[in-house]
């Protein structure tokens, strides 16, 4: 997969905001302006990243643990007694 320069800069701005990495944010905003991102677009990206950042890390940890702990649905094993008719296939 190849990302265009605009997408890369937007991702860098978002990541810098999420990590509170001010030096990286300054560099990414400058690069964004240099490639033609508007002030409004940059502010929108920062706003979205700040909204995401508002979720406490404990919520992220809990959700991740829950997702990784969930059992996958077992595949159906056909038998002469299951009633689905698939055992004849």
Short mmCIF file of N, CA and C in Angstrom, two decimals:
data_model
loop_
_atom_site.label_atom_id
_atom_site.label_comp_id
_atom_site.label_asym_id
_atom_site.label_seq_id
_atom_site.Cartn_x
_atom_site.Cartn_y
_atom_site.Cartn_z
N UNK A 1 0.85 -1.17 0.00
CA UNK A 1 0.00 0.00 0.00
C UNK A 1 0.90 1.23 0.00
N UNK A 2 0.54 2.19 -0.80
CA UNK A 2 1.31 3.42 -0.88
C UNK A 2 0.40 4.59 -0.50
N UNK A 3 0.86 5.39 0.45
CA UNK A 3 0.09 6.55 0.88
C UNK A 3 0.64 7.80 0.20
N UNK A 4 -0.25 8.73 -0.14
CA UNK A 4 0.23 9.98 -0.71
C UNK A 4 0.75 10.89 0.40
N UNK A 5 1.49 11.92 0.00
CA UNK A 5 2.14 12.82 0.96
C UNK A 5 1.14 13.49 1.88
N UNK A 6 -0.02 13.87 1.36
CA UNK A 6 -1.05 14.52 2.16
C UNK A 6 -1.53 13.60 3.29
N UNK A 7 -1.79 12.34 2.96
CA UNK A 7 -2.25 11.38 3.96
C UNK A 7 -1.19 11.14 5.03
N UNK A 8 0.05 11.07 4.60
CA UNK A 8 1.16 10.86 5.54
C UNK A 8 1.25 12.03 6.52
N UNK A 9 1.18 13.24 6.02
CA UNK A 9 1.29 14.43 6.89
C UNK A 9 0.11 14.49 7.85
N UNK A 10 -1.09 14.21 7.36
CA UNK A 10 -2.27 14.21 8.23
C UNK A 10 -2.11 13.17 9.34
N UNK A 11 -1.60 12.01 9.00
CA UNK A 11 -1.36 10.95 10.00
C UNK A 11 -0.31 11.40 11.01
N UNK A 12 0.73 12.05 10.54
CA UNK A 12 1.78 12.53 11.44
C UNK A 12 1.24 13.59 12.40
N UNK A 13 0.41 14.49 11.90
CA UNK A 13 -0.19 15.51 12.77
C UNK A 13 -1.05 14.83 13.83
N UNK A 14 -1.87 13.90 13.41
CA UNK A 14 -2.75 13.20 14.33
C UNK A 14 -1.96 12.44 15.38
N UNK A 15 -0.92 11.74 14.96
CA UNK A 15 -0.10 10.98 15.91
C UNK A 15 0.63 11.91 16.87
N UNK A 16 1.12 13.03 16.38
CA UNK A 16 1.81 13.98 17.25
C UNK A 16 0.87 14.53 18.32
N UNK A 17 -0.36 14.82 17.93
CA UNK A 17 -1.36 15.30 18.90
C UNK A 17 -1.65 14.21 19.92
N UNK A 18 -1.87 12.98 19.44
CA UNK A 18 -2.21 11.88 20.34
C UNK A 18 -1.10 11.62 21.36
N UNK A 19 0.13 11.82 20.95
CA UNK A 19 1.28 11.57 21.83
C UNK A 19 1.74 12.81 22.58
N UNK A 20 1.09 13.94 22.29
CA UNK A 20 1.49 15.21 22.89
C UNK A 20 2.95 15.53 22.58
N UNK A 21 3.36 15.19 21.36
CA UNK A 21 4.74 15.39 20.90
C UNK A 21 4.82 16.73 20.18
N UNK A 22 5.16 17.76 20.92
CA UNK A 22 5.08 19.12 20.39
C UNK A 22 6.09 19.39 19.27
N UNK A 23 7.29 18.88 19.38
CA UNK A 23 8.29 19.09 18.32
C UNK A 23 7.82 18.43 17.02
N UNK A 24 7.30 17.22 17.14
CA UNK A 24 6.80 16.50 15.96
C UNK A 24 5.57 17.22 15.39
N UNK A 25 4.74 17.77 16.26
CA UNK A 25 3.56 18.50 15.81
C UNK A 25 3.96 19.75 15.03
N UNK A 26 4.93 20.49 15.54
CA UNK A 26 5.41 21.69 14.86
C UNK A 26 5.93 21.34 13.47
N UNK A 27 6.74 20.29 13.38
CA UNK A 27 7.30 19.86 12.10
C UNK A 27 6.20 19.41 11.14
N UNK A 28 5.25 18.62 11.63
CA UNK A 28 4.17 18.11 10.77
C UNK A 28 3.27 19.22 10.26
N UNK A 29 2.95 20.18 11.12
CA UNK A 29 2.12 21.31 10.69
C UNK A 29 2.85 22.12 9.62
N UNK A 30 4.14 22.36 9.84
CA UNK A 30 4.93 23.11 8.85
C UNK A 30 4.96 22.37 7.52
N UNK A 31 5.19 21.05 7.57
CA UNK A 31 5.19 20.25 6.33
C UNK A 31 3.82 20.29 5.67
N UNK A 32 2.77 20.22 6.48
CA UNK A 32 1.41 20.28 5.93
C UNK A 32 1.14 21.58 5.20
N UNK A 33 1.54 22.67 5.81
CA UNK A 33 1.36 23.98 5.17
C UNK A 33 2.17 24.06 3.88
N UNK A 34 3.37 23.48 3.89
CA UNK A 34 4.23 23.51 2.70
C UNK A 34 3.67 22.70 1.54
N UNK A 35 2.89 21.67 1.83
CA UNK A 35 2.31 20.87 0.72
C UNK A 35 0.91 21.34 0.36
N UNK A 36 0.42 22.39 1.04
CA UNK A 36 -0.85 22.96 0.64
C UNK A 36 -2.05 22.65 1.51
N UNK A 37 -1.84 22.02 2.66
CA UNK A 37 -2.97 21.85 3.58
C UNK A 37 -3.38 23.23 4.08
N UNK A 38 -4.68 23.44 4.20
CA UNK A 38 -5.15 24.72 4.70
C UNK A 38 -5.13 24.73 6.22
N UNK A 39 -5.17 25.93 6.78
CA UNK A 39 -5.23 26.08 8.23
C UNK A 39 -6.47 25.35 8.77
N UNK A 40 -7.58 25.45 8.07
CA UNK A 40 -8.82 24.82 8.50
C UNK A 40 -8.69 23.29 8.52
N UNK A 41 -8.04 22.73 7.48
CA UNK A 41 -7.84 21.28 7.43
C UNK A 41 -6.96 20.81 8.59
N UNK A 42 -5.91 21.55 8.86
CA UNK A 42 -5.01 21.19 9.95
C UNK A 42 -5.74 21.26 11.28
N UNK A 43 -6.53 22.32 11.48
CA UNK A 43 -7.29 22.44 12.72
C UNK A 43 -8.33 21.33 12.86
N UNK A 44 -8.91 20.90 11.75
CA UNK A 44 -9.87 19.79 11.80
C UNK A 44 -9.18 18.49 12.22
N UNK A 45 -8.02 18.22 11.65
CA UNK A 45 -7.26 17.02 12.02
C UNK A 45 -6.89 17.05 13.49
N UNK A 46 -6.42 18.20 13.96
CA UNK A 46 -6.05 18.35 15.37
C UNK A 46 -7.27 18.17 16.26
N UNK A 47 -8.40 18.73 15.86
CA UNK A 47 -9.63 18.58 16.64
C UNK A 47 -10.07 17.13 16.76
N UNK A 48 -10.01 16.41 15.65
CA UNK A 48 -10.38 14.99 15.68
C UNK A 48 -9.44 14.19 16.57
N UNK A 49 -8.16 14.46 16.46
CA UNK A 49 -7.17 13.75 17.28
C UNK A 49 -7.37 14.05 18.76
N UNK A 50 -7.70 15.30 19.08
CA UNK A 50 -7.94 15.67 20.48
C UNK A 50 -9.18 14.98 21.03
N UNK A 51 -10.19 14.81 20.19
CA UNK A 51 -11.39 14.08 20.63
C UNK A 51 -11.05 12.64 20.98
N UNK A 52 -10.27 12.02 20.13
CA UNK A 52 -9.86 10.63 20.38
C UNK A 52 -9.01 10.56 21.64
N UNK A 53 -8.16 11.54 21.84
CA UNK A 53 -7.25 11.57 22.99
C UNK A 53 -8.01 11.68 24.31
N UNK A 54 -9.23 12.14 24.28
CA UNK A 54 -10.01 12.32 25.51
C UNK A 54 -10.38 10.99 26.18
N UNK A 55 -10.33 9.88 25.43
CA UNK A 55 -10.66 8.59 26.02
C UNK A 55 -9.51 8.16 26.93
N UNK A 56 -9.81 7.88 28.18
CA UNK A 56 -8.75 7.46 29.09
C UNK A 56 -8.09 6.18 28.60
N UNK A 57 -6.79 6.07 28.83
CA UNK A 57 -6.04 4.90 28.38
C UNK A 57 -6.57 3.63 29.02
N UNK A 58 -7.16 3.72 30.21
CA UNK A 58 -7.72 2.54 30.86
C UNK A 58 -8.86 1.96 30.03
N UNK A 59 -9.63 2.82 29.35
CA UNK A 59 -10.70 2.33 28.48
C UNK A 59 -10.12 1.58 27.30
N UNK A 60 -9.05 2.12 26.73
CA UNK A 60 -8.40 1.46 25.59
C UNK A 60 -7.86 0.10 26.03
N UNK A 61 -7.20 0.06 27.17
CA UNK A 61 -6.63 -1.18 27.68
C UNK A 61 -7.73 -2.21 27.94
N UNK A 62 -8.81 -1.78 28.56
CA UNK A 62 -9.92 -2.69 28.86
C UNK A 62 -10.51 -3.26 27.57
N UNK A 63 -10.77 -2.38 26.59
CA UNK A 63 -11.37 -2.85 25.34
C UNK A 63 -10.43 -3.80 24.61
N UNK A 64 -9.16 -3.47 24.55
CA UNK A 64 -8.19 -4.33 23.88
C UNK A 64 -8.14 -5.70 24.54
N UNK A 65 -8.08 -5.71 25.86
CA UNK A 65 -8.07 -6.98 26.59
C UNK A 65 -9.32 -7.79 26.30
N UNK A 66 -10.47 -7.12 26.27
CA UNK A 66 -11.73 -7.79 26.02
C UNK A 66 -11.77 -8.40 24.62
N UNK A 67 -11.35 -7.64 23.63
CA UNK A 67 -11.37 -8.13 22.25
C UNK A 67 -10.43 -9.32 22.09
N UNK A 68 -9.25 -9.23 22.66
CA UNK A 68 -8.27 -10.30 22.49
C UNK A 68 -8.62 -11.53 23.33
N UNK A 69 -9.45 -11.35 24.34
CA UNK A 69 -9.86 -12.46 25.20
C UNK A 69 -11.06 -13.22 24.63
N UNK A 70 -11.85 -12.56 23.78
CA UNK A 70 -13.07 -13.17 23.25
C UNK A 70 -12.76 -14.44 22.48
N UNK A 71 -13.57 -15.45 22.74
CA UNK A 71 -13.42 -16.69 22.00
C UNK A 71 -14.03 -16.52 20.62
N UNK A 72 -13.37 -17.06 19.66
CA UNK A 72 -13.91 -17.05 18.31
C UNK A 72 -15.04 -18.08 18.24
N UNK A 73 -16.03 -17.80 17.39
CA UNK A 73 -17.14 -18.72 17.24
C UNK A 73 -16.62 -20.04 16.68
N UNK A 74 -16.99 -21.11 17.34
CA UNK A 74 -16.55 -22.43 16.90
C UNK A 74 -17.18 -22.76 15.55
N UNK A 75 -16.42 -23.42 14.74
CA UNK A 75 -16.97 -23.88 13.48
C UNK A 75 -17.86 -25.09 13.75
N UNK A 76 -18.91 -25.21 12.98
CA UNK A 76 -19.86 -26.30 13.14
C UNK A 76 -19.26 -27.60 12.64
N UNK A 77 -19.30 -28.61 13.49
CA UNK A 77 -18.81 -29.92 13.09
C UNK A 77 -20.01 -30.76 12.71
N UNK A 78 -20.02 -31.21 11.47
CA UNK A 78 -21.14 -32.01 10.98
C UNK A 78 -21.07 -33.43 11.52
N UNK A 79 -22.26 -33.95 11.84
CA UNK A 79 -22.37 -35.35 12.28
C UNK A 79 -23.72 -35.87 11.80
N UNK A 80 -23.92 -37.12 11.98
CA UNK A 80 -25.18 -37.73 11.56
C UNK A 80 -26.34 -37.22 12.39
N UNK A 81 -26.06 -36.60 13.54
CA UNK A 81 -27.12 -36.17 14.45
C UNK A 81 -27.29 -34.65 14.54
N UNK A 82 -26.57 -33.87 13.72
CA UNK A 82 -26.64 -32.42 13.88
C UNK A 82 -27.89 -31.82 13.23
N UNK A 83 -28.49 -32.49 12.26
CA UNK A 83 -29.74 -32.02 11.69
C UNK A 83 -29.59 -30.96 10.62
N UNK A 84 -28.39 -30.59 10.23
CA UNK A 84 -28.23 -29.54 9.24
C UNK A 84 -28.15 -30.11 7.82
N UNK A 85 -27.93 -31.38 7.71
CA UNK A 85 -27.83 -32.00 6.40
C UNK A 85 -26.46 -31.85 5.76
N UNK A 86 -25.56 -31.11 6.38
CA UNK A 86 -24.25 -30.85 5.81
C UNK A 86 -23.33 -32.05 5.83
N UNK A 87 -23.63 -33.01 6.64
CA UNK A 87 -22.74 -34.17 6.73
C UNK A 87 -22.87 -35.06 5.49
N UNK A 88 -23.87 -34.80 4.65
CA UNK A 88 -24.02 -35.55 3.42
C UNK A 88 -23.24 -34.94 2.26
N UNK A 89 -22.75 -33.73 2.45
CA UNK A 89 -22.06 -33.00 1.37
C UNK A 89 -20.72 -33.60 1.06
#
